[in-house]
XYZ file of C-alpha atoms in Angstrom:
532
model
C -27.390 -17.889 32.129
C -28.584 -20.965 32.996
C -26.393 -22.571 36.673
C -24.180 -25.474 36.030
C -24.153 -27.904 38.812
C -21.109 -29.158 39.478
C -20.270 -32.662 39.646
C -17.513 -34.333 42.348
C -14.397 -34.288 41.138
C -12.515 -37.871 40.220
C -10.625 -38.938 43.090
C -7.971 -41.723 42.564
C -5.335 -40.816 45.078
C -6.653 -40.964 48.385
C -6.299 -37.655 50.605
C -4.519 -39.263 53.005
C -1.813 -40.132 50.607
C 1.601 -38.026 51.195
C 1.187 -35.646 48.368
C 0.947 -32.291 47.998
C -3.192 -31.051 46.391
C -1.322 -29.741 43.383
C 0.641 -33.256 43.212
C -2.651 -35.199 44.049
C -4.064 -32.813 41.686
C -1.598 -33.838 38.896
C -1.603 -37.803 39.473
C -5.830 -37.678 39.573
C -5.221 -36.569 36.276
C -3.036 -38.864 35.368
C -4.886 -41.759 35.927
C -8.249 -40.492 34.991
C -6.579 -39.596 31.319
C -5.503 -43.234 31.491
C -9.106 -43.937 31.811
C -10.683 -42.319 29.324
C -9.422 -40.859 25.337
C -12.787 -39.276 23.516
C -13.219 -35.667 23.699
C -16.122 -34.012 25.305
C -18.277 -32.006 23.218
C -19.473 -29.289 24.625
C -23.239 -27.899 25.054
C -24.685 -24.603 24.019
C -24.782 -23.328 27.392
C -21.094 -24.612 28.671
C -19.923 -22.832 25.542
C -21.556 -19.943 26.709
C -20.353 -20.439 30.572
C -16.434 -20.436 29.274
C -17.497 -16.696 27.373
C -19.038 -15.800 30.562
C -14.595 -15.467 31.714
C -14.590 -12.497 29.860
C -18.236 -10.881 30.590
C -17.954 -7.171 30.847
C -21.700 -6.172 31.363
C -22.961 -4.624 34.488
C -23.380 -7.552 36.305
C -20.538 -9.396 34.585
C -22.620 -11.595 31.664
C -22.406 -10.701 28.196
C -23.789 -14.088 27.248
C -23.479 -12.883 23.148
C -19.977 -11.641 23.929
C -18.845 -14.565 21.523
C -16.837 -13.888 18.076
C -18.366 -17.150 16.424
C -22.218 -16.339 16.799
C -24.283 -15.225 14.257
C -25.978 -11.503 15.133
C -29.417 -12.511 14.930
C -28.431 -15.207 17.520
C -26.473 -12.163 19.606
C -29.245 -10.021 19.499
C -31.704 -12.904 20.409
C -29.820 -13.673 23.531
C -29.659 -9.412 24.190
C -33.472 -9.485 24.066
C -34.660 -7.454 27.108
C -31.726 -5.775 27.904
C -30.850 -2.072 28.236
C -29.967 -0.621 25.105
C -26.336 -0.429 25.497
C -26.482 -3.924 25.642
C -28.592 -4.559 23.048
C -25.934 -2.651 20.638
C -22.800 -3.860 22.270
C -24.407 -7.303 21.064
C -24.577 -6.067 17.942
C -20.871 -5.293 17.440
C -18.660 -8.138 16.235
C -17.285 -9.143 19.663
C -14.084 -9.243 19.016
C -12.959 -6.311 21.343
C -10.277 -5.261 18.317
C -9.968 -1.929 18.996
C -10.165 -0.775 15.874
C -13.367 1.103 16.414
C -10.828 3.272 19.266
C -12.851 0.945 22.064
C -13.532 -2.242 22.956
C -17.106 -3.302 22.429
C -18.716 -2.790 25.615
C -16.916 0.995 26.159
C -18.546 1.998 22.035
C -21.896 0.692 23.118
C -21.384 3.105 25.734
C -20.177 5.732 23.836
C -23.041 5.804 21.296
C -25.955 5.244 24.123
C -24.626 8.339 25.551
C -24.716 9.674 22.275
C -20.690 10.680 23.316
C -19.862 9.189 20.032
C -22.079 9.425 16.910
C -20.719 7.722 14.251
C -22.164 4.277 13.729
C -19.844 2.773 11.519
C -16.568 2.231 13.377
C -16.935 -1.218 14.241
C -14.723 -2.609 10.973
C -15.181 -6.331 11.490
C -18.826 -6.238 11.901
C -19.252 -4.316 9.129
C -22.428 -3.695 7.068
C -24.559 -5.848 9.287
C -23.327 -4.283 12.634
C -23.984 -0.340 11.043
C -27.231 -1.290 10.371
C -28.385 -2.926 12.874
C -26.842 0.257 15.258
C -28.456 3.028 13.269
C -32.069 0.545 13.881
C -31.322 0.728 17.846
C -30.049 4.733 18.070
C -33.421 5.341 17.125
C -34.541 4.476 19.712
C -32.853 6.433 22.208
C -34.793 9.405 21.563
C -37.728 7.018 21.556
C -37.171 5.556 25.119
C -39.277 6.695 27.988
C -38.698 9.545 30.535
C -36.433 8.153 33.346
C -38.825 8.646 36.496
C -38.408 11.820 38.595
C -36.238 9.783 41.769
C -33.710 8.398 39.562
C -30.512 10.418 39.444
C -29.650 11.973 36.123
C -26.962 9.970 34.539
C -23.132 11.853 35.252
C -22.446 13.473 31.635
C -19.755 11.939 30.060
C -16.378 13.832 30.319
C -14.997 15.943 27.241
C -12.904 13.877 25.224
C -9.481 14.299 25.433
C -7.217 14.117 22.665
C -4.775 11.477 22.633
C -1.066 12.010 21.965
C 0.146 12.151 18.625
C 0.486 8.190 17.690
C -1.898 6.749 20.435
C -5.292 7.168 18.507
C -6.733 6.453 15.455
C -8.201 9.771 15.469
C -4.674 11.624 16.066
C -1.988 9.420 13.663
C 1.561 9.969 12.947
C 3.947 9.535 10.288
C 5.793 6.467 10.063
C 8.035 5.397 7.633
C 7.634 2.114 5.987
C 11.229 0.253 5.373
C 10.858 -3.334 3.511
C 8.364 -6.188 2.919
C 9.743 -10.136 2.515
C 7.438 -12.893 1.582
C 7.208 -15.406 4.124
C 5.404 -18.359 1.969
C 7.763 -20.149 -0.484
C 6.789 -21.987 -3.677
C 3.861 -23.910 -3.818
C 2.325 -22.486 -0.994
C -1.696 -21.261 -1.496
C -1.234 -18.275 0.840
C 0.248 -14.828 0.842
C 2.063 -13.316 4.226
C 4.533 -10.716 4.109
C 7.077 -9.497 6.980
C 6.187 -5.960 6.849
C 9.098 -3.507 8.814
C 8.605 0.390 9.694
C 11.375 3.092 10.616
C 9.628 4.704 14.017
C 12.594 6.610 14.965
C 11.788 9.689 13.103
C 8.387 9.962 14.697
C 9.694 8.661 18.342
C 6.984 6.400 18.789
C 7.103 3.503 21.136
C 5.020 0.267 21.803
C 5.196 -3.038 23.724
C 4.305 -6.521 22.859
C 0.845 -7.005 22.695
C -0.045 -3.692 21.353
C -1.803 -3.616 17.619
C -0.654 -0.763 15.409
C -3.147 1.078 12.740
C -2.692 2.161 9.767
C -4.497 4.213 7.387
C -4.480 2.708 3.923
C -4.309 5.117 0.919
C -7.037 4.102 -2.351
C -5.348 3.360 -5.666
C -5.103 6.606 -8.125
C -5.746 4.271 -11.009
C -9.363 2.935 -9.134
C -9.815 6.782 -8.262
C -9.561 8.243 -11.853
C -11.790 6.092 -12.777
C -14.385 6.721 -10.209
C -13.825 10.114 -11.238
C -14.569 9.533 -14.619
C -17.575 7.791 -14.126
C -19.105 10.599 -12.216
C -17.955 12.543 -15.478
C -16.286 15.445 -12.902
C -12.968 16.686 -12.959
C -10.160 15.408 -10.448
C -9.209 19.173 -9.392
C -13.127 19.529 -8.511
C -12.830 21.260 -4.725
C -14.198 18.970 -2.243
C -13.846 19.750 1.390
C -10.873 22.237 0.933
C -9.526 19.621 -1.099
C -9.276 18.753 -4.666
C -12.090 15.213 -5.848
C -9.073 13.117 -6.235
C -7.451 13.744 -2.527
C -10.490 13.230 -1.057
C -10.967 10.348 -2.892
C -7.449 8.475 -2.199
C -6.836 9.882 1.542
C -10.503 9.859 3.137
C -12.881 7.910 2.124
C -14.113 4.080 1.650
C -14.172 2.854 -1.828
C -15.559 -0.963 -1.230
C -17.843 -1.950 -0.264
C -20.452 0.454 -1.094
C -22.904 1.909 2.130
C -26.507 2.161 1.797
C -26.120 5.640 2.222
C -24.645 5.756 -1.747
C -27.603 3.475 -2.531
C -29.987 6.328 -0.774
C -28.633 8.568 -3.072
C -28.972 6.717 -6.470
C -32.747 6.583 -5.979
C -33.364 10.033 -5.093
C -31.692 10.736 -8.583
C -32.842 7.911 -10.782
C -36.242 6.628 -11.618
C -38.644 4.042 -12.291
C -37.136 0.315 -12.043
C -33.548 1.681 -11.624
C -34.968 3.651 -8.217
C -36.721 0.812 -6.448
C -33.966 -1.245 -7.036
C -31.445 1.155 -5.737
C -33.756 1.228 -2.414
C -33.767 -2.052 -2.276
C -30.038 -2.188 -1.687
C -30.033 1.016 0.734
C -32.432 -1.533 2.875
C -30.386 -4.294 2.931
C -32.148 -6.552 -0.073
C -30.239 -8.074 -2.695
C -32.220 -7.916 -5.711
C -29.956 -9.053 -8.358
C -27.935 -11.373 -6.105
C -24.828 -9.291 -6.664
C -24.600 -6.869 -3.002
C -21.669 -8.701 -1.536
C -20.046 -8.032 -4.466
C -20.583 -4.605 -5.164
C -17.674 -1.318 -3.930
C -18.255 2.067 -4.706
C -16.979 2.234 -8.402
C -19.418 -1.064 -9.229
C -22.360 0.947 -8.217
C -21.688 3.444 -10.545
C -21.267 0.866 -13.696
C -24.515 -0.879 -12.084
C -26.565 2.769 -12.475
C -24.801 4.258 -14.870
C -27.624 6.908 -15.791
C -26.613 7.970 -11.932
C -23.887 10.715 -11.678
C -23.789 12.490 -8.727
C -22.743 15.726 -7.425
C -19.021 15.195 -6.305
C -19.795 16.861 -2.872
C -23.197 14.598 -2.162
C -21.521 11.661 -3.781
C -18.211 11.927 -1.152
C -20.861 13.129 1.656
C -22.722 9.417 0.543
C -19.369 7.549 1.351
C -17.781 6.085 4.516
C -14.644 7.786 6.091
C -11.709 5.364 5.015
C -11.350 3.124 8.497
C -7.680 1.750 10.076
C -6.662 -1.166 9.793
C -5.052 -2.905 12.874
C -2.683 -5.481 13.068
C -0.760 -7.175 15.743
C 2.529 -6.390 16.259
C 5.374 -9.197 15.546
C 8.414 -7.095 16.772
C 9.509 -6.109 20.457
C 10.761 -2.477 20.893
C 13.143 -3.498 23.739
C 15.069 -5.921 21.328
C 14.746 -3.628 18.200
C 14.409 0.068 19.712
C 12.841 1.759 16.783
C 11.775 -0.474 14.183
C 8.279 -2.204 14.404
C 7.478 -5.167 12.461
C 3.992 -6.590 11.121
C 2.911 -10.461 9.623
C 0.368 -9.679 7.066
C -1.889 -11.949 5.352
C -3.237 -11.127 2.119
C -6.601 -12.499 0.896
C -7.553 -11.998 -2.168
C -11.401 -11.629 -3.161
C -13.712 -11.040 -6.000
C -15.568 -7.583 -6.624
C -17.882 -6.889 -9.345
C -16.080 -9.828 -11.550
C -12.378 -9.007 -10.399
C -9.991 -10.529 -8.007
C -8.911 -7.627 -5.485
C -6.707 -7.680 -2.540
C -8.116 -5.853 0.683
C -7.400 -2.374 0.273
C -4.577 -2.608 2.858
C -2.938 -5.799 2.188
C -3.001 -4.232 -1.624
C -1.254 -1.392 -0.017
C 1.352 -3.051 2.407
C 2.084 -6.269 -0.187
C 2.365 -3.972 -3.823
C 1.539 -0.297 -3.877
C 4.122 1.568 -0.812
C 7.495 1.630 -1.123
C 10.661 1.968 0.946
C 10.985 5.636 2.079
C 7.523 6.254 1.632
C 5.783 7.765 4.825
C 1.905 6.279 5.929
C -0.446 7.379 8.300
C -0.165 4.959 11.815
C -1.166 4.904 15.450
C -0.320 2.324 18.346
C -3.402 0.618 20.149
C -2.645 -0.306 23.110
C -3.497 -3.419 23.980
C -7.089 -4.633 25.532
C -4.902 -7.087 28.332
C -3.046 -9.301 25.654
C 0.269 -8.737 27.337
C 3.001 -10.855 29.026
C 2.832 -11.940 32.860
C 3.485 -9.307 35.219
C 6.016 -11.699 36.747
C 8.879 -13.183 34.191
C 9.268 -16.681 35.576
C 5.587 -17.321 34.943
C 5.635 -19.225 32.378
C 3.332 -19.210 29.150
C 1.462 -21.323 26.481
C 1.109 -19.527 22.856
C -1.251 -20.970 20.151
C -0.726 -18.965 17.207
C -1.749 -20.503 14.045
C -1.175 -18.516 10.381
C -0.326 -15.011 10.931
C -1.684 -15.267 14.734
C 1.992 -15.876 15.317
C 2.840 -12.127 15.387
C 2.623 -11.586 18.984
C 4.184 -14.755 19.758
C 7.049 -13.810 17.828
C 7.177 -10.402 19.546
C 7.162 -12.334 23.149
C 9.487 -14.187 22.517
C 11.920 -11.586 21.388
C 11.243 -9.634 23.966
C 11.542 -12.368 26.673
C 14.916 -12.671 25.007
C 15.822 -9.009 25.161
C 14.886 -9.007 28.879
C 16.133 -12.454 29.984
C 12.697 -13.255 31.433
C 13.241 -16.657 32.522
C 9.919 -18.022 32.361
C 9.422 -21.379 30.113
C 8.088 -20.400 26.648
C 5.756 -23.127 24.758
C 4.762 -22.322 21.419
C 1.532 -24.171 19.399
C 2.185 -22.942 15.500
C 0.198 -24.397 12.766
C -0.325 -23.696 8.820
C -1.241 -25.972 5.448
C 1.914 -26.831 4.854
C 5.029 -27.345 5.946
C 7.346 -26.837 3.462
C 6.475 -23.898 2.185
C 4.200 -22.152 4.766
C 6.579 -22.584 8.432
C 6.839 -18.829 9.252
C 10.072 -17.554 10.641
C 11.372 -21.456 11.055
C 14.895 -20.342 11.008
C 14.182 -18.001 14.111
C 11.872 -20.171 16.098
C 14.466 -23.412 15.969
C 17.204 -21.139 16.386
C 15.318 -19.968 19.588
C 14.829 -24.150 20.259
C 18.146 -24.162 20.222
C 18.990 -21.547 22.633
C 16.850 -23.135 25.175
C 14.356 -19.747 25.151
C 11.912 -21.719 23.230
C 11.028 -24.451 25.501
C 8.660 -26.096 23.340
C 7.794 -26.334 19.889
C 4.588 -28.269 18.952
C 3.600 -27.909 15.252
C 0.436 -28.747 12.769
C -0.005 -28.839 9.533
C -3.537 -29.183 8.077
C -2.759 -30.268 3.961
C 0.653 -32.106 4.517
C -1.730 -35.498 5.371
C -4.550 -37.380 3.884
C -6.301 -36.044 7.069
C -6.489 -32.535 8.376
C -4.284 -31.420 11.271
C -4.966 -28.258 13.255
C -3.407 -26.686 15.956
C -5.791 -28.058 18.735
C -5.580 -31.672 17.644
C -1.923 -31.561 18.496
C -3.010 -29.775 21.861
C -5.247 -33.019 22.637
C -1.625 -35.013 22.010
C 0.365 -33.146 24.478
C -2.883 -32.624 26.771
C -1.331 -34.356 30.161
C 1.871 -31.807 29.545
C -0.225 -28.870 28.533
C -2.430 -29.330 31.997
C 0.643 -29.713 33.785
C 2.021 -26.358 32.739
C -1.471 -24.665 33.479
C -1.547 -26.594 37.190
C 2.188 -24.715 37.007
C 0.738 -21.527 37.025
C 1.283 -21.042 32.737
C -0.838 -18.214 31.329
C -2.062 -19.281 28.168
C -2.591 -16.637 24.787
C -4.425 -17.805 21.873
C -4.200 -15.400 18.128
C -5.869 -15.717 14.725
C -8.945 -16.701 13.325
C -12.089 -15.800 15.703
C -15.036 -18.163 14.193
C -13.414 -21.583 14.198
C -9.696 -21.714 15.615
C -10.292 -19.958 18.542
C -13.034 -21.734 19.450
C -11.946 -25.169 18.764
C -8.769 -24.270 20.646
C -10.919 -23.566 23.551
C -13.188 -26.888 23.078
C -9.986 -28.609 23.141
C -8.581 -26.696 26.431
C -11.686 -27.956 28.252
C -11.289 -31.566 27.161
C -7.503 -31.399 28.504
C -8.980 -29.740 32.043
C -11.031 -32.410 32.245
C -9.545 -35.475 30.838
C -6.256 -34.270 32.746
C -7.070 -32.293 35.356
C -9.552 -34.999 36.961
C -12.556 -32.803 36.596
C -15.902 -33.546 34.963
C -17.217 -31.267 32.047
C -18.742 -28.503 33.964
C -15.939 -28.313 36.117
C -13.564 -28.080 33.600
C -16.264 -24.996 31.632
C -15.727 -23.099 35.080
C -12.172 -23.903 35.124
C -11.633 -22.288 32.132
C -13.656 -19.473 32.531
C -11.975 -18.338 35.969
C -8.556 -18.900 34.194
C -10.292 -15.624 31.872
C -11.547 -14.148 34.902
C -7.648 -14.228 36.240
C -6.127 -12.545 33.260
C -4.166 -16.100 32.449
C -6.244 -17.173 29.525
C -6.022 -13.844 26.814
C -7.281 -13.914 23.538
C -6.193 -11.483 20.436
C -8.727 -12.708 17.868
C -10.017 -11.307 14.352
């Protein structure tokens, strides 16, 4: 990483004035904001320098360890590192948890060869599997370590996680109700999802994620089935074809190991473009679009055995989402905000297979599949006077929500200051009746909103940060810990762009100052991020 030199800070107030440093600090950056209204872009490497708060490599850089880069430009900046690096880079950086690790601890995992499936990492997808399975091959490949080095310490056995706690040891839950949250004329779909957890006795707190495993649609499944021209009561695994195919397995989109298997039973034209997919071509311009059952319309001279076709598909992954409820203000009950987006496959609009799930297929009574992740440090302040900034645009609300019901619940007395944005605002203001309720009460200190469509000119979240900028640095030079959730490739970092203008425009520091700012305020555990 390249060294930023830091500049002298602005100094209006003289030292000798009688004023505290955090009041000198404050009135510097009064008067420089006075001075001076454009925001500061930021350079390549100062974007960088802000990731480098959260670095979790050996010697504390993870320079790729950014959710909005592009993985050839991750595993350019890996180039010459240790292996584990190298495929920690190639993860989707967005320490989710939904692979049962953050990124750095699977790279781990796999280099150790401790865990050997290559697919977990959900948000990176395709493109992260493949470029894994590349770099495992190489661990055989790598050179003897020489004869003075220690052997590495074997990794411990695993231990099995309490019923509930992994994704690899779920529990029943039972799912209760679902309420849209959008009203008329909105573009967007969000439910309020609710689950009964006191059957199971499972627990969580704020900040946690919970997982849950998504059943495939019996109608999609039959006809799977029937393309393959088996029967559904075909044994599979101890199981009948049409269990396996609901309860274990991926049905979109299709791996390359299903394209592997078309061409080692179909020929001529049909074969080399069925390798052409398993390598990651797109011959017809139609891969993005293609799941498991549009492979099998695309090759229809292709039917598989049932057991190789299932062995050719991906175990069916969890899907997490944050948590909107607090346990100590509703002991029992856990709530989720989910967003459905719909998408086109193979000429047909589709929801994701677990908004389908959650928004139309379950229904109350019915019992799913869940786990509780614990949470990778997105949690409230040790200490319940500190006092906290939450920027929660769309459904990134959900753990906002959950703070501030639990701050409620525990009569934290900490100021609460909550950034929510959305299109519009008449028909897409999640839970308005609770938050200006909780304006009312006085536990919602602040309530800043944006909304991007209800203007000739687009409004986000960190454009109404810039507004409030002078209050926003004085509840940071306050001591505030400050949360950001939602989208990781352009809110997240625009929010943070925008945090280093205020530091600097505010806090009377100059560009690099405010980068390191920033970046210790990660460092400290005061700036967490719970991005997807």
């Amino acid at each position: 990483m390249n060294q930023i030199t830091p500049s002298s800070k602005i100094e209006i107030i003289p030292s000798s004035a009688p004023f505290s440093e955090a009041q000198r600090s404050w009135l510097n950056g009064f008067f420089a904001g006075l001075l001076s209204d454009a925001p500061t872009p930021l350079s390549a490497e100062q974007g960088a320098a802000v990731m480098q708060g959260a670095g979790d490599s050996d010697d504390g850089e993870a320079p790729w360890h950014d959710q909005t880069m592009p993985i050839a430009d991750r595993m350019k900046l890996a180039e010459g590192r240790p292996l584990r690096r190298r495929m920690m880079a190639a993860m989707a950086q967005q320490d989710c948890g939904q692979c049962g690790y953050d990124c750095h601890n699977y790279s781990e995992a796999i280099a150790s060869k401790s865990e050997a499936r290559l697919n977990l990492c959900v948000p990176g997808g395709k493109e992260t599997a493949r470029m894994l399975k590349s770099l495992y091959e190489e661990i055989d490949k790598a050179p003897a370590a020489p004869s003075s080095t220690p052997a590495a310490t074997p990794a411990p056995p695993a231990v099995v996680a309490e019923p509930g706690r992994s994704r690899d040891n779920p529990i029943a839950a039972t799912f209760l109700s679902r309420r849209l949250l959008n009203k008329s004329g909105s573009e967007k779909e969000t439910w309020h999802i609710e689950f009964d957890l006191s059957g199971c006795g499972l627990d969580y707190v704020v900040g946690d994620s919970f997982g849950i495993f998504a059943r495939n649609d019996i109608g999609l499944v039959d006809q799977i089935i029937a393309l393959l021209g088996a029967s559904h009561t075909t044994r599979v695994n101890g199981k009948t074809l049409r269990e396996v195919l609901i309860d274990d397995v991926s049905l979109s989109p299709a791996p390359d190991s299903l394209f592997e298997l078309i061409s080692f039973i179909t020929g001529g034209a049909q074969r080399e473009k069925a390798r052409a997919l398993a390598q990651g071509e797109d011959p017809d311009g139609d891969a993005a679009t293609l799941d498991v059952m549009a492979v099998l319309q695309k090759f229809p001279g292709a039917r598989p055995h049932p057991e190789a076709f299932v062995e050719a598909l991906e175990p069916l992954q969890p899907r997490l989402y944050s948590i909107s409820s607090s346990h100590n203000a509703t002991p029992g009950q856990l709530s989720l905000t989910v967003d459905c987006v719909r998408y086109v496959v193979n000429k047909r609009k589709r929801l994701g297979l677990a908004s389908t799930f959650l928004a139309e297929r379950i229904k109350p009574g019915d019992e799913l599949k869940v786990y509780v992740q614990k949470a990778h440090g997105f949690a409230l302040p040790a200490d319940p006077k500190t006092p906290i900034i939450m920027i929660g645009p769309g459904t990134g609300i959900a753990p906002f929500r959950a703070f501030l019901l639990d701050r409620r619940a525990t009569g934290a007395p900490g100021k609460n200051w909550l950034f929510f944005g959305h299109q519009r605002s008449d028909c897409d203001f999640f839970y308005a009746d609770e938050l200006n309720a909780m304006k009312t009460s006085g536990l919602l200190t602040r309530l800043s909103l944006a909304w991007s469509r209800d203007g000739d000119k687009k409004f986000y979240v960190q454009d109404r940060m810039r507004e409030v900028g002078r209050e926003v640095w004085t509840w940071l030079a306050e001591g505030a810990n400050l949360y950001i959730c939602g989208d990781a490739k352009r809110m997240a970092k625009d929010v943070e762009r925008a945090l280093v203008d205020i530091v600097a425009k505010f806090g009377a520091r100059s560009t690099d100052e405010a980068v390191s700012f920033v970046a210790e305020l990660k460092k400290k555990g005061r700036f967490q991020q719970d991005v997807y």
